[in-house]
């Protein structure tokens, strides 16, 4: 019994040692910064000097801050790229799942933007969107269409950014869908075919329910990522676009914190953004629980 007790004690110690690094990492690099940011949101602080406690004043100011409202609208508007990307990726995955020649090559082509540097891609798309020599306008000119200066027009800058983000993430979403499609048992489709189900009905009642968990994962992660969009905007429209039409919440937080040295106010916006992401994610989990099923 003593030997078993000693082995259990050693196993317990080793277990704690294994989980210690990630726990410490979470405490030092996640929990502590979040708590410190929350406290900073209640202060008037420039990031370097003394933190003067002012209560909820920063949050009250957010209610009347027009630039914050614009940035919040822009952030939500640019999330329209999420359903667009889902539909395109699913269609491509359905095509590649048919075993057409060159499937591996197509996978690589679609996945190259995912592993490419976001900064480099943003610069490349900035050139493509240029109103004078950009490839987008040169292509439109073939059809007699006079394209705008995409990133300098308040009406076209958000659609331009949406197109770029959809293109960037298409390969990742497509591979996830392709993996999900390949895991669907063929016997389901064979049974549906024997019952006389059409291709659309098979997709509606077999394919879509089976890839629903992957869709849930993609939507959750894309909303979290889309809420924090920054690099593309900072490189392609480094002033927030014409009339602040492309600035995101994170871009505005960065401006307030590191351009205006209003770290307390920036922390208040970060807290609001964090609460928004948490609530939206929680709603999605609740909705997924209600629509879940067992195969």
Short mmCIF file of C-alpha atoms in Angstrom, two decimals:
data_model
loop_
_atom_site.label_atom_id
_atom_site.label_comp_id
_atom_site.label_asym_id
_atom_site.label_seq_id
_atom_site.Cartn_x
_atom_site.Cartn_y
_atom_site.Cartn_z
CA UNK A 1 0.00 0.00 0.00
CA UNK A 2 2.87 2.35 0.84
CA UNK A 3 4.39 1.80 -2.62
CA UNK A 4 1.08 2.60 -4.33
CA UNK A 5 0.72 5.74 -2.20
CA UNK A 6 4.22 6.91 -3.14
CA UNK A 7 3.57 6.25 -6.84
CA UNK A 8 0.30 8.20 -6.65
CA UNK A 9 2.07 11.11 -4.92
CA UNK A 10 4.82 11.17 -7.54
CA UNK A 11 2.27 10.98 -10.35
CA UNK A 12 0.36 13.89 -8.82
CA UNK A 13 3.54 15.98 -8.55
CA UNK A 14 4.49 15.23 -12.17
CA UNK A 15 0.98 16.12 -13.25
CA UNK A 16 1.19 19.52 -11.54
CA UNK A 17 4.62 20.13 -13.08
CA UNK A 18 3.23 19.42 -16.56
CA UNK A 19 0.30 21.84 -16.20
CA UNK A 20 2.33 24.51 -14.39
CA UNK A 21 3.80 26.24 -17.51
CA UNK A 22 0.44 26.82 -19.28
CA UNK A 23 -1.23 27.87 -16.01
CA UNK A 24 1.54 30.36 -15.28
CA UNK A 25 1.39 31.57 -18.87
CA UNK A 26 -2.35 32.13 -18.55
CA UNK A 27 -1.97 34.00 -15.24
CA UNK A 28 0.93 36.19 -16.39
CA UNK A 29 -0.04 36.89 -20.01
CA UNK A 30 -3.85 36.73 -19.95
CA UNK A 31 -5.53 37.03 -16.55
CA UNK A 32 -3.22 39.69 -15.09
CA UNK A 33 -3.27 41.93 -18.22
CA UNK A 34 -7.09 41.65 -18.39
CA UNK A 35 -7.45 42.59 -14.72
CA UNK A 36 -4.92 45.42 -15.08
CA UNK A 37 -6.69 46.70 -18.19
CA UNK A 38 -10.02 46.68 -16.34
CA UNK A 39 -8.51 48.73 -13.52
CA UNK A 40 -6.87 51.05 -16.07
CA UNK A 41 -10.29 51.66 -17.66
CA UNK A 42 -11.37 53.30 -14.39
CA UNK A 43 -8.45 55.74 -14.40
CA UNK A 44 -7.08 58.76 -16.23
CA UNK A 45 -3.71 57.40 -17.33
CA UNK A 46 -1.23 58.21 -20.08
CA UNK A 47 0.50 54.83 -19.87
CA UNK A 48 3.58 56.14 -18.09
CA UNK A 49 2.61 58.43 -15.22
CA UNK A 50 0.32 58.09 -12.24
CA UNK A 51 -3.07 56.39 -12.61
CA UNK A 52 -5.77 58.77 -11.32
CA UNK A 53 -8.98 56.95 -10.42
CA UNK A 54 -12.01 58.53 -12.18
CA UNK A 55 -14.61 55.77 -11.88
CA UNK A 56 -16.88 55.18 -14.87
CA UNK A 57 -16.06 58.48 -16.63
CA UNK A 58 -14.30 56.74 -19.53
CA UNK A 59 -17.31 54.52 -20.15
CA UNK A 60 -19.67 57.51 -20.03
CA UNK A 61 -17.52 59.28 -22.60
CA UNK A 62 -17.78 56.27 -24.91
CA UNK A 63 -21.55 56.77 -25.09
CA UNK A 64 -21.09 60.11 -26.86
CA UNK A 65 -17.87 59.37 -28.77
CA UNK A 66 -18.84 59.52 -32.47
CA UNK A 67 -15.54 58.05 -33.65
CA UNK A 68 -16.01 55.04 -31.37
CA UNK A 69 -19.51 54.56 -32.76
CA UNK A 70 -18.13 54.74 -36.31
CA UNK A 71 -15.38 52.26 -35.49
CA UNK A 72 -17.89 49.87 -33.92
CA UNK A 73 -20.15 50.09 -36.99
CA UNK A 74 -17.22 49.53 -39.34
CA UNK A 75 -16.09 46.48 -37.35
CA UNK A 76 -19.55 44.88 -37.45
CA UNK A 77 -20.05 45.81 -41.13
CA UNK A 78 -16.79 44.14 -42.15
CA UNK A 79 -17.98 40.92 -40.51
CA UNK A 80 -20.28 40.55 -43.52
CA UNK A 81 -17.28 38.82 -45.03
CA UNK A 82 -17.80 35.87 -42.64
CA UNK A 83 -20.95 34.41 -44.30
CA UNK A 84 -19.53 35.23 -47.74
CA UNK A 85 -16.35 33.32 -46.93
CA UNK A 86 -18.31 30.39 -45.47
CA UNK A 87 -20.46 29.98 -48.58
CA UNK A 88 -17.53 30.25 -51.01
CA UNK A 89 -15.34 27.89 -48.96
CA UNK A 90 -18.13 25.30 -48.71
CA UNK A 91 -18.77 25.43 -52.46
CA UNK A 92 -15.05 25.00 -53.21
CA UNK A 93 -14.80 22.15 -50.69
CA UNK A 94 -17.79 20.41 -52.28
CA UNK A 95 -16.08 20.68 -55.67
CA UNK A 96 -12.73 19.38 -54.42
CA UNK A 97 -14.45 16.54 -52.58
CA UNK A 98 -15.61 15.07 -55.90
CA UNK A 99 -12.12 13.77 -56.61
CA UNK A 100 -11.41 15.93 -59.67
CA UNK A 101 -7.87 15.84 -61.12
CA UNK A 102 -5.42 18.30 -59.55
CA UNK A 103 -7.18 18.46 -56.16
CA UNK A 104 -3.87 18.64 -54.27
CA UNK A 105 -2.67 21.53 -56.43
CA UNK A 106 -5.89 23.46 -55.84
CA UNK A 107 -5.57 22.91 -52.08
CA UNK A 108 -2.08 24.38 -52.11
CA UNK A 109 -3.14 27.36 -54.24
CA UNK A 110 -6.05 28.19 -51.94
CA UNK A 111 -3.96 27.73 -48.79
CA UNK A 112 -0.95 29.86 -49.81
CA UNK A 113 -2.61 33.17 -48.68
CA UNK A 114 -3.30 31.66 -45.25
CA UNK A 115 0.37 31.02 -44.50
CA UNK A 116 1.57 34.26 -46.14
CA UNK A 117 2.53 37.32 -44.13
CA UNK A 118 -0.50 39.48 -43.40
CA UNK A 119 1.61 42.62 -43.72
CA UNK A 120 2.92 41.56 -47.13
CA UNK A 121 -0.58 40.66 -48.33
CA UNK A 122 -1.93 44.02 -47.12
CA UNK A 123 0.77 45.86 -49.11
CA UNK A 124 0.05 43.74 -52.18
CA UNK A 125 -3.67 44.50 -52.01
CA UNK A 126 -2.94 48.19 -51.47
CA UNK A 127 -1.16 48.18 -54.82
CA UNK A 128 -3.98 46.20 -56.42
CA UNK A 129 -6.56 48.72 -55.18
CA UNK A 130 -4.61 51.77 -56.34
CA UNK A 131 -6.86 54.05 -58.38
CA UNK A 132 -4.20 54.86 -61.02
CA UNK A 133 -2.28 51.64 -61.71
CA UNK A 134 -4.01 48.99 -59.57
CA UNK A 135 -4.73 45.58 -61.08
CA UNK A 136 -8.37 45.69 -59.94
CA UNK A 137 -9.13 48.82 -61.95
CA UNK A 138 -7.10 47.53 -64.91
CA UNK A 139 -9.26 44.40 -64.91
CA UNK A 140 -12.48 46.45 -64.68
CA UNK A 141 -11.25 48.66 -67.52
CA UNK A 142 -11.39 45.63 -69.85
CA UNK A 143 -15.18 45.72 -69.44
CA UNK A 144 -15.34 49.50 -69.76
CA UNK A 145 -15.85 50.07 -66.04
CA UNK A 146 -14.09 53.03 -64.45
CA UNK A 147 -13.22 51.77 -60.98
CA UNK A 148 -12.81 54.11 -58.00
CA UNK A 149 -9.72 54.70 -55.89
CA UNK A 150 -10.87 51.89 -53.64
CA UNK A 151 -9.08 52.75 -50.41
CA UNK A 152 -9.66 56.51 -50.71
CA UNK A 153 -13.41 56.33 -51.23
CA UNK A 154 -15.63 56.07 -48.15
CA UNK A 155 -18.17 53.94 -50.03
CA UNK A 156 -15.73 51.43 -51.50
CA UNK A 157 -13.11 51.07 -48.75
CA UNK A 158 -15.11 48.65 -46.56
CA UNK A 159 -16.13 46.34 -49.46
CA UNK A 160 -12.49 46.36 -50.58
CA UNK A 161 -11.31 45.29 -47.12
CA UNK A 162 -14.02 42.63 -46.95
CA UNK A 163 -12.89 41.16 -50.29
CA UNK A 164 -9.29 41.07 -49.10
CA UNK A 165 -10.12 39.35 -45.77
CA UNK A 166 -12.36 36.78 -47.50
CA UNK A 167 -9.56 35.96 -49.96
CA UNK A 168 -7.04 35.67 -47.12
CA UNK A 169 -9.07 33.20 -45.03
CA UNK A 170 -10.72 31.21 -47.81
CA UNK A 171 -8.12 28.43 -47.91
CA UNK A 172 -8.26 27.74 -44.16
CA UNK A 173 -12.06 27.54 -44.10
CA UNK A 174 -12.08 25.41 -47.25
CA UNK A 175 -9.68 22.85 -45.76
CA UNK A 176 -11.76 22.54 -42.60
CA UNK A 177 -14.90 21.97 -44.66
CA UNK A 178 -13.09 19.49 -46.90
CA UNK A 179 -11.95 17.48 -43.88
CA UNK A 180 -15.51 17.49 -42.53
CA UNK A 181 -16.96 16.38 -45.87
CA UNK A 182 -14.49 13.52 -46.17
CA UNK A 183 -15.50 12.25 -42.73
CA UNK A 184 -19.19 11.85 -43.71
CA UNK A 185 -19.91 8.09 -44.09
CA UNK A 186 -20.69 7.13 -47.69
CA UNK A 187 -23.45 4.84 -46.43
CA UNK A 188 -25.57 7.91 -45.60
CA UNK A 189 -25.54 9.05 -49.23
CA UNK A 190 -26.12 5.53 -50.51
CA UNK A 191 -29.19 5.20 -48.28
CA UNK A 192 -30.48 8.57 -49.47
CA UNK A 193 -29.94 7.56 -53.09
CA UNK A 194 -31.92 4.36 -52.56
CA UNK A 195 -34.74 6.43 -51.08
CA UNK A 196 -34.75 8.58 -54.21
CA UNK A 197 -33.42 11.75 -52.57
CA UNK A 198 -32.11 14.40 -54.94
CA UNK A 199 -28.62 15.90 -54.64
CA UNK A 200 -30.02 19.03 -53.00
CA UNK A 201 -32.00 17.01 -50.44
CA UNK A 202 -28.92 14.92 -49.65
CA UNK A 203 -26.96 18.12 -49.06
CA UNK A 204 -29.74 19.63 -46.94
CA UNK A 205 -30.38 16.59 -44.74
CA UNK A 206 -26.97 14.89 -44.67
CA UNK A 207 -24.08 17.14 -45.70
CA UNK A 208 -25.13 20.34 -43.95
CA UNK A 209 -25.99 18.75 -40.57
CA UNK A 210 -22.72 16.78 -40.62
CA UNK A 211 -20.57 19.86 -41.27
CA UNK A 212 -22.52 21.99 -38.79
CA UNK A 213 -19.97 21.56 -35.93
CA UNK A 214 -17.21 22.82 -38.24
CA UNK A 215 -19.40 25.75 -39.27
CA UNK A 216 -19.97 26.60 -35.61
CA UNK A 217 -16.22 26.55 -34.93
CA UNK A 218 -15.46 28.71 -37.96
CA UNK A 219 -18.16 31.28 -37.14
CA UNK A 220 -17.04 31.61 -33.50
CA UNK A 221 -13.34 32.00 -34.35
CA UNK A 222 -14.05 34.35 -37.26
CA UNK A 223 -16.21 36.64 -35.14
CA UNK A 224 -13.54 36.75 -32.45
CA UNK A 225 -10.88 37.45 -35.08
CA UNK A 226 -13.07 39.92 -37.00
CA UNK A 227 -13.75 41.90 -33.84
CA UNK A 228 -9.99 42.43 -33.47
CA UNK A 229 -9.13 43.31 -37.08
CA UNK A 230 -6.21 45.75 -37.09
CA UNK A 231 -3.18 44.95 -39.25
CA UNK A 232 -4.96 45.25 -42.60
CA UNK A 233 -6.49 48.60 -41.67
CA UNK A 234 -3.28 49.99 -40.19
CA UNK A 235 -1.32 49.20 -43.37
CA UNK A 236 -3.92 49.78 -46.09
CA UNK A 237 -5.66 52.82 -44.55
CA UNK A 238 -3.29 54.08 -41.87
CA UNK A 239 -5.46 57.09 -40.99
CA UNK A 240 -8.66 55.12 -40.61
CA UNK A 241 -9.79 55.76 -44.18
CA UNK A 242 -11.74 58.71 -45.61
CA UNK A 243 -14.03 60.14 -42.92
CA UNK A 244 -12.88 57.32 -40.61
CA UNK A 245 -14.86 54.88 -42.75
CA UNK A 246 -12.48 51.92 -42.38
CA UNK A 247 -11.31 52.27 -38.77
CA UNK A 248 -12.04 49.30 -36.51
CA UNK A 249 -12.45 49.34 -32.75
CA UNK A 250 -8.95 47.91 -32.23
CA UNK A 251 -7.51 50.54 -34.61
CA UNK A 252 -9.21 53.27 -32.58
CA UNK A 253 -7.94 51.71 -29.33
CA UNK A 254 -4.41 51.74 -30.75
CA UNK A 255 -4.72 55.39 -31.79
CA UNK A 256 -5.98 56.49 -28.39
CA UNK A 257 -3.37 54.47 -26.51
CA UNK A 258 -0.21 55.10 -28.53
CA UNK A 259 -0.92 58.28 -30.52
CA UNK A 260 -2.90 60.27 -27.96
CA UNK A 261 -1.53 58.53 -24.83
CA UNK A 262 -5.03 58.08 -23.43
CA UNK A 263 -4.33 54.62 -22.05
CA UNK A 264 -7.21 54.69 -19.58
CA UNK A 265 -9.74 55.55 -22.27
CA UNK A 266 -8.26 52.92 -24.59
CA UNK A 267 -8.54 50.35 -21.78
CA UNK A 268 -12.24 51.21 -21.38
CA UNK A 269 -12.80 50.50 -25.10
CA UNK A 270 -10.86 47.23 -24.78
CA UNK A 271 -13.11 46.18 -21.88
CA UNK A 272 -16.25 46.97 -23.90
CA UNK A 273 -14.87 45.00 -26.87
CA UNK A 274 -14.02 42.06 -24.63
CA UNK A 275 -17.54 42.04 -23.15
CA UNK A 276 -19.03 42.19 -26.67
CA UNK A 277 -16.95 39.21 -27.83
CA UNK A 278 -17.86 37.24 -24.70
CA UNK A 279 -21.61 37.89 -25.07
CA UNK A 280 -21.67 37.06 -28.79
CA UNK A 281 -19.68 33.87 -28.23
CA UNK A 282 -21.95 32.84 -25.34
CA UNK A 283 -25.05 33.39 -27.50
CA UNK A 284 -23.54 31.24 -30.25
CA UNK A 285 -22.79 28.41 -27.81
CA UNK A 286 -26.36 28.53 -26.49
CA UNK A 287 -27.76 28.49 -30.02
CA UNK A 288 -25.51 25.57 -30.94
CA UNK A 289 -26.71 23.59 -27.90
CA UNK A 290 -30.33 24.01 -28.98
CA UNK A 291 -29.62 22.87 -32.55
CA UNK A 292 -27.25 20.01 -31.67
CA UNK A 293 -28.15 16.44 -32.53
CA UNK A 294 -26.78 12.93 -32.34
CA UNK A 295 -25.99 11.00 -35.50
#
